[in-house]
Coordinates of C-alpha atoms and ligand atoms in Angstrom, one line a residue:
X1229 CA -16.5 -13.5 0.0
X1230 CA -16.2 -9.7 -0.3
X1231 CA -12.8 -8.2 0.5
X1232 CA -13.6 -4.5 0.3
X1233 CA -17.1 -4.3 1.8
X1234 CA -16.7 -0.9 3.4
X1235 CA -15.3 0.8 0.3
X1236 CA -17.7 2.6 -2.0
X1237 CA -17.3 2.5 -5.8
X1238 CA -15.0 5.2 -6.9
X1239 CA -16.8 8.0 -8.8
X1240 CA -15.9 11.3 -10.3
X1241 CA -16.9 14.1 -7.9
X1242 CA -14.8 17.0 -9.3
X1243 CA -11.9 19.0 -7.9
X1244 CA -13.8 20.4 -4.9
X1245 CA -14.6 16.9 -3.5
X1246 CA -12.9 16.0 -0.2
X1247 CA -13.9 12.3 -0.5
X1248 CA -10.7 10.3 -0.6
X1249 CA -12.4 7.5 -2.5
X1250 CA -13.6 9.9 -5.3
X1251 CA -11.9 11.0 -8.4
X1252 CA -11.2 14.8 -8.5
X1253 CA -10.0 14.9 -12.2
X1254 CA -10.8 11.5 -13.8
X1255 CA -14.2 11.7 -15.3
X1256 CA -14.1 8.6 -17.6
X1257 CA -16.9 9.9 -19.9
X1258 CA -15.5 13.4 -20.3
X1259 CA -14.8 14.2 -24.0
X1260 CA -11.2 15.4 -24.5
X1261 CA -11.0 16.2 -28.2
X1262 CA -12.2 13.2 -30.3
X1263 CA -12.0 10.6 -27.5
X1264 CA -13.3 10.2 -23.9
X1265 CA -10.8 10.3 -21.0
X1266 CA -11.4 6.6 -20.6
X1267 CA -10.4 6.0 -24.3
X1268 CA -7.2 8.1 -24.0
X1269 CA -6.1 6.7 -20.7
X1270 CA -6.9 3.0 -20.8
X1271 CA -5.9 2.4 -17.2
X1272 CA -4.7 -1.0 -16.0
X1273 CA -4.0 -2.4 -12.6
X1274 CA -0.8 -4.5 -12.2
X1275 CA -1.7 -7.8 -10.6
X1276 CA 1.7 -8.6 -9.1
X1277 CA 2.1 -5.4 -6.9
X1278 CA -1.5 -5.0 -5.9
X1279 CA -2.6 -8.6 -5.2
X1280 CA 0.3 -11.0 -5.1
X1281 CA 3.3 -9.3 -3.4
X1282 CA 3.4 -8.8 0.3
X1283 CA 5.9 -5.9 0.6
X1284 CA 9.0 -7.9 1.4
X1285 CA 12.3 -6.1 0.7
X1286 CA 16.0 -7.1 0.9
X1287 CA 16.0 -6.1 4.6
X1288 CA 12.7 -7.4 5.8
X1289 CA 9.7 -9.8 5.7
X1290 CA 6.4 -9.1 4.0
X1291 CA 4.4 -6.4 5.8
X1292 CA 1.2 -6.4 3.8
X1293 CA -1.3 -9.0 5.0
X1294 CA -3.7 -9.6 2.2
X1295 CA -6.6 -11.8 3.4
X1296 CA -7.1 -13.3 -0.1
X1297 CA -3.6 -14.8 0.1
X1298 CA -4.4 -16.7 3.3
X1299 CA -5.5 -20.2 2.2
X1300 CA -4.5 -23.8 2.9
X1301 CA -3.0 -24.2 -0.6
X1302 CA -1.4 -21.9 -3.1
X1303 CA -4.0 -22.7 -5.8
X1304 CA -6.8 -21.8 -3.3
X1305 CA -5.1 -18.6 -2.5
X1306 CA -4.9 -17.9 -6.3
X1307 CA -8.6 -18.4 -6.6
X1308 CA -9.3 -16.0 -3.7
X1309 CA -6.9 -13.5 -5.2
X1310 CA -8.8 -13.5 -8.4
X1311 CA -12.0 -12.7 -6.5
X1312 CA -10.3 -9.9 -4.7
X1313 CA -8.8 -8.6 -7.9
X1314 CA -12.0 -8.4 -9.9
X1315 CA -13.9 -6.9 -6.9
X1316 CA -11.1 -4.2 -6.8
X1317 CA -11.2 -3.5 -10.6
X1318 CA -15.0 -3.0 -10.4
X1319 CA -14.9 -0.8 -7.4
X1320 CA -12.1 1.3 -8.9
X1321 CA -13.9 1.5 -12.3
X1322 CA -10.7 0.4 -14.1
X1323 CA -11.1 -1.4 -17.4
X1324 CA -7.9 -3.3 -17.7
X1325 CA -5.4 -5.4 -15.8
X1326 CA -2.0 -7.0 -16.5
X1327 CA -0.3 -10.1 -15.1
X1328 CA 2.7 -12.4 -15.1
X1329 CA 1.8 -16.1 -15.3
X1330 CA 2.9 -16.7 -11.8
X1331 CA 1.1 -13.7 -10.2
X1332 CA -2.2 -15.3 -11.1
X1333 CA -1.3 -19.0 -10.7
X1334 CA 1.4 -20.6 -8.6
X1335 CA 4.3 -22.3 -10.1
X1336 CA 4.0 -26.1 -9.6
X1337 CA 6.6 -28.7 -9.0
X1338 CA 6.9 -29.4 -12.7
X1339 CA 6.2 -27.5 -15.9
X1340 CA 3.1 -29.6 -16.5
X1341 CA 1.8 -28.8 -13.1
X1342 CA 2.5 -25.1 -13.6
X1343 CA 0.6 -25.2 -16.9
X1344 CA -2.4 -26.9 -15.2
X1345 CA -2.5 -24.3 -12.5
X1346 CA -2.5 -21.5 -15.1
X1347 CA -5.2 -23.2 -17.1
X1348 CA -7.4 -23.6 -14.0
X1349 CA -7.0 -19.9 -13.0
X1350 CA -7.3 -18.6 -16.5
X1351 CA -10.6 -20.3 -17.0
X1352 CA -12.0 -18.6 -13.9
X1353 CA -10.4 -15.3 -15.0
X1354 CA -12.3 -15.5 -18.3
X1355 CA -15.6 -16.0 -16.5
X1356 CA -14.8 -13.0 -14.3
X1357 CA -13.9 -10.9 -17.4
X1358 CA -17.2 -11.8 -19.0
X1359 CA -19.2 -10.9 -15.8
X1360 CA -17.5 -7.6 -15.2
X1361 CA -16.4 -6.4 -18.7
X1362 CA -12.8 -5.9 -17.3
X1363 CA -10.2 -6.8 -20.0
X1364 CA -6.6 -8.0 -20.1
X1365 CA -4.3 -5.2 -21.3
X1366 CA -1.3 -7.5 -21.4
X1367 CA 0.0 -10.8 -20.2
X1368 CA 3.7 -11.8 -19.6
X1369 CA 5.8 -14.6 -18.2
X1370 CA 7.9 -14.3 -15.1
X1371 CA 11.4 -15.4 -16.4
X1372 CA 13.3 -13.9 -13.4
X1373 CA 12.1 -15.2 -10.0
X1374 CA 12.8 -18.9 -10.1
X1375 CA 16.5 -19.9 -9.3
X1376 CA 16.8 -21.6 -12.8
X1377 CA 16.7 -18.1 -14.3
X1378 CA 19.5 -16.7 -12.0
X1379 CA 21.8 -16.3 -15.0
X1380 CA 19.1 -15.2 -17.4
X1381 CA 16.4 -16.9 -19.5
X1382 CA 17.0 -16.4 -23.2
X1383 CA 20.5 -15.3 -22.5
X1384 CA 21.4 -18.2 -20.1
X1385 CA 24.6 -20.0 -20.7
X1386 CA 22.6 -23.3 -20.8
X1387 CA 20.2 -23.9 -23.7
X1388 CA 18.0 -26.1 -21.5
X1389 CA 17.1 -22.9 -19.6
X1390 CA 16.4 -21.2 -23.0
X1391 CA 14.0 -24.1 -23.9
X1392 CA 12.3 -23.9 -20.5
X1393 CA 11.8 -20.2 -20.9
X1394 CA 10.4 -20.8 -24.4
X1395 CA 7.9 -23.3 -23.0
X1396 CA 6.8 -20.8 -20.4
X1397 CA 6.3 -17.9 -22.8
X1398 CA 4.5 -20.2 -25.2
X1399 CA 2.0 -21.1 -22.4
X1400 CA 1.7 -17.5 -21.2
X1401 CA 1.1 -16.3 -24.8
X1402 CA -1.6 -19.0 -25.4
X1403 CA -3.2 -17.9 -22.1
X1404 CA -3.1 -14.2 -23.0
X1405 CA -4.7 -15.0 -26.3
X1406 CA -7.4 -17.1 -24.6
X1407 CA -8.2 -14.2 -22.4
X1408 CA -8.4 -11.7 -25.3
X1409 CA -5.2 -9.9 -24.1
X1410 CA -4.6 -6.9 -26.3
X1411 CA -0.8 -7.0 -25.9
X1412 CA 2.0 -9.3 -24.8
X1413 CA 5.0 -7.9 -22.9
X1414 CA 8.6 -9.1 -22.8
X1415 CA 10.7 -7.6 -20.0
X1416 CA 14.2 -8.9 -20.0
X1417 CA 14.2 -9.7 -16.2
X1418 CA 17.7 -11.1 -16.0
X1419 CA 18.7 -10.8 -19.6
X1420 CA 22.0 -9.1 -18.9
X1421 CA 25.2 -9.8 -17.0
X1422 CA 27.2 -9.1 -13.9
X1423 CA 30.8 -9.6 -15.1
X1424 CA 32.3 -9.4 -18.6
X1425 CA 35.0 -11.8 -17.4
X1426 CA 32.6 -14.8 -17.6
X1427 CA 30.2 -13.6 -20.3
X1428 CA 30.0 -14.2 -24.0
X1429 CA 28.0 -11.1 -24.7
X1430 CA 27.8 -11.4 -28.5
X1431 CA 26.3 -14.9 -28.2
X1432 CA 23.9 -13.9 -25.4
X1433 CA 22.6 -11.1 -27.5
X1434 CA 22.1 -13.3 -30.5
X1435 CA 20.2 -15.8 -28.3
X1436 CA 18.0 -13.0 -27.1
X1437 CA 17.2 -12.0 -30.7
X1438 CA 16.5 -15.6 -31.6
X1439 CA 14.1 -16.0 -28.6
X1440 CA 12.2 -12.9 -29.6
X1441 CA 12.0 -14.0 -33.2
X1442 CA 10.7 -17.4 -32.1
X1443 CA 8.1 -15.8 -29.9
X1444 CA 6.9 -13.5 -32.6
X1445 CA 6.7 -16.5 -35.0
X1446 CA 4.7 -18.4 -32.4
X1447 CA 2.3 -15.5 -31.9
X1448 CA 1.7 -15.5 -35.6
X1449 CA 1.3 -19.3 -35.7
X1450 CA -1.5 -19.3 -33.1
X1451 CA -3.2 -16.2 -34.5
X1452 CA -2.5 -14.0 -31.5
X1453 CA -3.3 -10.5 -32.9
X1454 CA -2.2 -8.5 -29.9
X1455 CA 0.8 -6.2 -30.1
X1456 CA 4.1 -7.6 -28.9
X1457 CA 5.9 -5.2 -26.6
X1458 CA 9.4 -5.0 -25.2
X1459 CA 9.9 -3.1 -21.9
X1460 CA 13.4 -1.5 -21.6
X1461 CA 15.2 -1.3 -18.2
X1462 CA 18.9 -0.4 -17.7
X1463 CA 19.8 -2.4 -14.6
X1464 CA 18.3 -4.3 -11.7
X1465 CA 18.3 -7.2 -11.3
X1466 CA 21.5 -7.5 -13.4
X1467 CA 24.1 -4.8 -13.5
X1468 CA 23.9 -4.5 -17.3
X1469 CA 20.6 -5.3 -19.0
X1470 CA 20.6 -5.7 -22.7
X1471 CA 17.3 -3.8 -23.1
X1472 CA 18.8 -0.7 -21.5
X1473 CA 16.5 2.0 -22.7
X1474 CA 14.2 2.8 -25.6
X1475 CA 17.0 3.8 -28.0
X1476 CA 19.0 0.6 -27.2
X1477 CA 16.0 -1.6 -27.7
X1478 CA 15.1 0.0 -31.0
X1479 CA 18.7 -0.4 -32.2
X1480 CA 18.7 -4.0 -31.1
X1481 CA 15.5 -4.7 -33.0
X1482 CA 16.8 -3.0 -36.1
X1483 CA 20.1 -4.9 -35.9
X1484 CA 18.2 -8.2 -35.8
X1485 CA 15.5 -7.4 -38.4
X1486 CA 12.7 -7.4 -35.7
X1487 CA 11.7 -3.8 -35.7
X1488 CA 8.4 -4.3 -37.5
X1489 CA 7.3 -7.1 -35.1
X1490 CA 7.6 -5.3 -31.7
X1491 CA 6.8 -2.0 -30.1
X1492 CA 7.8 -0.7 -26.7
X1493 CA 6.3 -0.6 -23.3
X1494 CA 8.0 2.3 -21.7
X1495 CA 8.1 2.5 -17.9
X1496 CA 8.7 5.8 -16.1
X1497 CA 11.0 4.4 -13.4
X1498 CA 13.1 2.5 -15.9
X1499 CA 13.6 5.6 -18.0
X1500 CA 14.9 7.5 -15.0
X1501 CA 17.1 4.6 -13.9
X1502 CA 18.7 4.9 -17.4
X1503 CA 19.5 8.5 -16.7
X1504 CA 16.7 9.9 -18.8
X1505 CA 13.5 11.8 -18.2
X1506 CA 10.4 9.7 -18.6
X1507 CA 9.3 11.9 -21.5
X1508 CA 12.6 11.3 -23.2
X1509 CA 12.1 7.6 -23.6
X1510 CA 8.5 8.1 -24.6
X1511 CA 9.5 10.6 -27.3
X1512 CA 12.3 8.3 -28.6
X1513 CA 9.8 5.4 -29.0
X1514 CA 7.1 7.6 -30.4
X1515 CA 9.4 9.2 -33.0
X1516 CA 9.9 5.7 -34.4
X1517 CA 6.2 4.9 -34.3
X1518 CA 7.1 2.3 -31.6
X1519 CA 5.4 3.7 -28.5
X1520 CA 3.0 0.9 -27.7
X1521 CA 2.1 1.1 -24.0
X1522 CA 3.2 2.8 -20.8
X1523 CA 4.0 1.5 -17.3
X1524 CA 2.9 4.5 -15.3
X1525 CA 4.8 4.9 -12.0
X1526 CA 7.7 7.0 -10.6
X1527 CA 11.0 6.4 -9.0
X1528 CA 12.7 8.3 -6.2
X1529 CA 15.7 10.2 -7.4
X1530 CA 17.3 10.1 -3.9
X1531 CA 17.1 6.3 -3.7
X1532 CA 18.2 5.4 -7.2
X1533 CA 16.5 2.0 -7.5
X1534 CA 13.3 0.8 -9.0
X1535 CA 10.9 2.0 -6.3
X1536 CA 7.8 1.6 -8.5
X1537 CA 5.8 4.4 -6.7
X1538 CA 2.4 5.6 -7.8
X1539 CA 2.8 8.6 -10.1
X1540 CA 1.6 11.9 -8.7
X1541 CA 3.9 14.4 -10.4
X1542 CA 1.8 16.5 -12.6
X1543 CA 4.5 17.9 -14.9
X1544 CA 5.6 14.3 -15.7
X1545 CA 2.1 13.3 -16.5
X1546 CA 1.6 16.3 -18.7
X1547 CA 4.8 15.7 -20.7
X1548 CA 3.8 12.0 -21.1
X1549 CA 0.3 12.9 -22.3
X1550 CA 1.7 15.4 -24.8
X1551 CA 3.6 12.5 -26.4
X1552 CA 0.5 10.3 -26.3
X1553 CA -1.8 13.0 -27.7
X1554 CA 0.6 13.8 -30.5
X1555 CA 0.7 10.2 -31.6
X1556 CA -3.1 10.0 -31.5
X1557 CA -3.4 7.6 -28.5
X1558 CA -1.9 4.4 -27.2
X1559 CA -4.4 1.8 -28.2
X1560 CA -4.1 -1.2 -28.1
X1561 CA -1.7 -0.2 -25.3
X1562 CA -2.7 1.7 -22.2
X1563 CA -1.4 3.1 -18.9
X1564 CA -0.6 0.3 -16.5
X1565 CA 0.1 1.2 -12.9
X1566 CA 3.2 -0.9 -12.4
X1567 CA 3.4 0.6 -8.9
X1568 CA 3.2 -0.6 -5.4
X1569 CA 2.1 1.0 -2.1
X1570 CA 4.9 1.5 0.4
X1571 CA 5.4 -1.4 2.7
X1572 CA 4.2 0.8 5.6
X1573 CA 0.9 1.5 3.8
X1574 CA -0.7 -1.6 5.2
X1575 CA -4.4 -1.0 4.9
X1576 CA -6.5 -2.3 2.0
X1577 CA -7.9 1.3 1.7
X1578 CA -4.3 2.4 0.7
X1579 CA -4.6 0.3 -2.5
X1580 CA -7.6 2.5 -3.5
X1581 CA -5.9 5.8 -2.5
X1582 CA -2.8 4.9 -4.5
X1583 CA -4.7 4.0 -7.7
X1584 CA -7.1 7.0 -7.4
X1585 CA -4.2 9.3 -7.1
X1586 CA -2.4 7.9 -10.1
X1587 CA -5.5 8.0 -12.2
X1588 CA -6.3 11.6 -11.2
X1589 CA -2.7 12.6 -12.0
X1590 CA -2.9 11.2 -15.5
X1591 CA -6.4 12.5 -16.1
X1592 CA -5.4 16.0 -15.1
X1593 CA -2.1 15.5 -17.1
X1594 CA -4.3 14.7 -20.2
X1595 CA -6.4 17.8 -19.8
X1596 CA -3.5 20.1 -19.3
X1597 CA -1.6 18.5 -22.2
X1598 CA -4.6 18.9 -24.5
X1599 CA -4.9 22.6 -23.7
X1600 CA -1.2 23.2 -24.3
X1601 CA -1.5 21.4 -27.7
X1602 CA -4.8 23.1 -28.6
X1603 CA -3.3 26.5 -27.9
X1604 CA -0.4 25.7 -30.0
X1605 CA 2.2 27.3 -27.8
X1606 CA 4.8 24.6 -28.0
X1607 CA 4.3 24.0 -31.7
X1608 CA 4.5 27.7 -32.4
X1609 CA 7.9 28.0 -30.6
X1610 CA 9.2 24.8 -32.3
X1611 CA 8.1 26.0 -35.7
X1612 CA 9.8 29.3 -35.2
X1613 CA 13.0 27.7 -33.9
X1614 CA 13.3 25.4 -36.9
X1615 CA 11.9 27.9 -39.5
X1616 CA 15.2 28.1 -41.3
X1617 CA 14.9 24.5 -42.3
X1618 CA 12.1 25.6 -44.5
X1619 CA 14.5 27.8 -46.5
X1620 CA 16.2 26.7 -49.7
X1621 CA 19.3 25.5 -47.8
X1622 CA 17.2 23.4 -45.4
X1623 CA 15.2 22.0 -48.2
X1624 CA 18.4 21.0 -50.1
X1625 CA 19.8 19.2 -47.1
X1626 CA 16.5 17.4 -46.1
X1627 CA 15.7 16.3 -49.6
X1628 CA 19.2 14.9 -50.1
X1629 CA 20.2 17.3 -52.9
X1630 CA 23.1 18.9 -50.9
X1631 CA 26.6 17.4 -50.8
X1632 CA 29.5 18.3 -48.6
X1633 CA 30.9 20.3 -51.6
X1634 CA 27.7 22.4 -52.1
X1635 CA 27.4 22.9 -48.4
X1636 CA 31.0 24.2 -48.1
X1637 CA 30.2 26.7 -50.9
X1638 CA 27.1 27.8 -49.2
X1639 CA 28.9 28.2 -45.9
X1640 CA 31.5 30.4 -47.6
X1641 CA 28.8 32.6 -49.1
X1642 CA 26.7 32.7 -46.0
X1643 CA 29.3 33.9 -43.5
X1644 CA 28.8 33.3 -39.8
X1645 CA 25.3 31.9 -39.0
X1646 CA 23.0 34.1 -36.9
X1647 CA 22.7 33.1 -33.3
X1648 CA 19.1 32.8 -32.0
X1649 CA 17.8 32.3 -28.4
X1650 CA 16.2 29.0 -27.6
X1651 CA 13.9 30.9 -25.2
X1652 CA 14.0 28.0 -22.8
X1653 CA 13.1 29.9 -19.7
X1654 CA 10.2 31.7 -21.5
X1655 CA 8.8 28.3 -22.6
X1656 CA 9.3 26.8 -19.1
X1657 CA 7.3 29.8 -17.7
X1658 CA 4.5 29.2 -20.2
X1659 CA 4.4 25.5 -19.3
X1660 CA 4.3 26.4 -15.6
X1661 CA 1.3 28.6 -16.1
X1662 CA -0.6 25.7 -17.8
X1663 CA 0.2 23.6 -14.7
X1664 CA -1.3 26.0 -12.3
X1665 CA -4.3 27.4 -14.1
X1666 CA -7.4 25.3 -14.6
Ligands
LIG606 C1 10.2 -4.9 -13.5 C2 9.3 -4.8 -14.6 C3 8.2 -5.8 -14.7 C4 7.6 -5.8 -16.1 C5 6.8 -7.0 -16.4 O1 10.9 -4.0 -13.1 O2 8.7 -3.5 -14.5 O3 7.3 -5.8 -13.7 O4 6.7 -4.7 -16.2 O5 7.6 -8.1 -16.3
LIG607 CA1 7.1 -2.5 -15.7
LIG608 CA1 9.7 -1.2 -12.4

């Protein structure tokens, strides 16, 4: 069965096109420096939002009727969903997808039944991947929806839940490997707490580290060569999540000797929930060589929760792509649209408009970022601003020759340091000009 018969394949038609199903800025084969747009962007569709969820929210029932989810049994619905997903990937021209185990295959009555369901769907998914050339960017396990995980998975007060979560990650990782997944993601769904009064925080954090270590050991044991990624998020569902933001996760990995085994999957909406700009978390991760992949979406500052909207803010996309270009790309990571259409956007067409808009925003963001970096305007200003660090004094500090005693002598000799403008408004105006000129 075809689910999107009336929708044409999305193609690049250029900025003057009025066709809502065409890309205005994303030309996959366009060379941007040494790579094509496709190679820089590595777009992925999130299975859960686009095919599985129905738009329910805390105040209301699902609003999005997806024909593929209508079937006599959950496993038949999962098979239809897979057909719809691969038809969608091909029509959109996207190369990657991402899933949680239970987005693609329903959870059974027992663990064994859940594993069988996943095997059955994964086998079909592998065939579809071979037929279409679409690949798996990352897999993950849903360790937050089932009631057993209400008080966390790895950080649960009950080790039986820890063991159950381990079994689920083991299976999800084996499946990701079987499907050639290029990464595996850990998002600490309910790894946090609600009240300090009933929480042994130290122990919970140690358990989380142990879980990650065991997972990394298992990945090595089965020869999974994909990158392991941790996705920070400050809150929601729990009040305090242990993987608060990029800096917290890096500190946590350092503290537990795990920093060389994981990188980060940074999500825009999670960075803003943590009180940061998206680019801040990207820059923190990238500075440590730990920016592995991106969940491209946006929140709504007026709502303040994880709205997971499609990203269409050009300045955010430009700032993100500046970080990506500076580090030479994201591979084996990519840009996953962890985003959902609004629950009032009920047509199947809306799924295409949403993804096309997000892809165009990042493609244009890439081109603008490349021009900014090629013209050297930011680098020039930064070099000028930090130029004194190339003087003898700067060299002595950076190389470790200086001590507090020598610095105090220097300060006495030097007198009051010169004050220099940061020229922030001038730089903001330059940035603005790049946004509006093509
Ligand atoms: C939820 C997260 C989740 C992860 C994968 O807020 O974004 O969807 O990306 O578990
Ligand atoms: Ca995410
Ligand atoms: Ca999110």
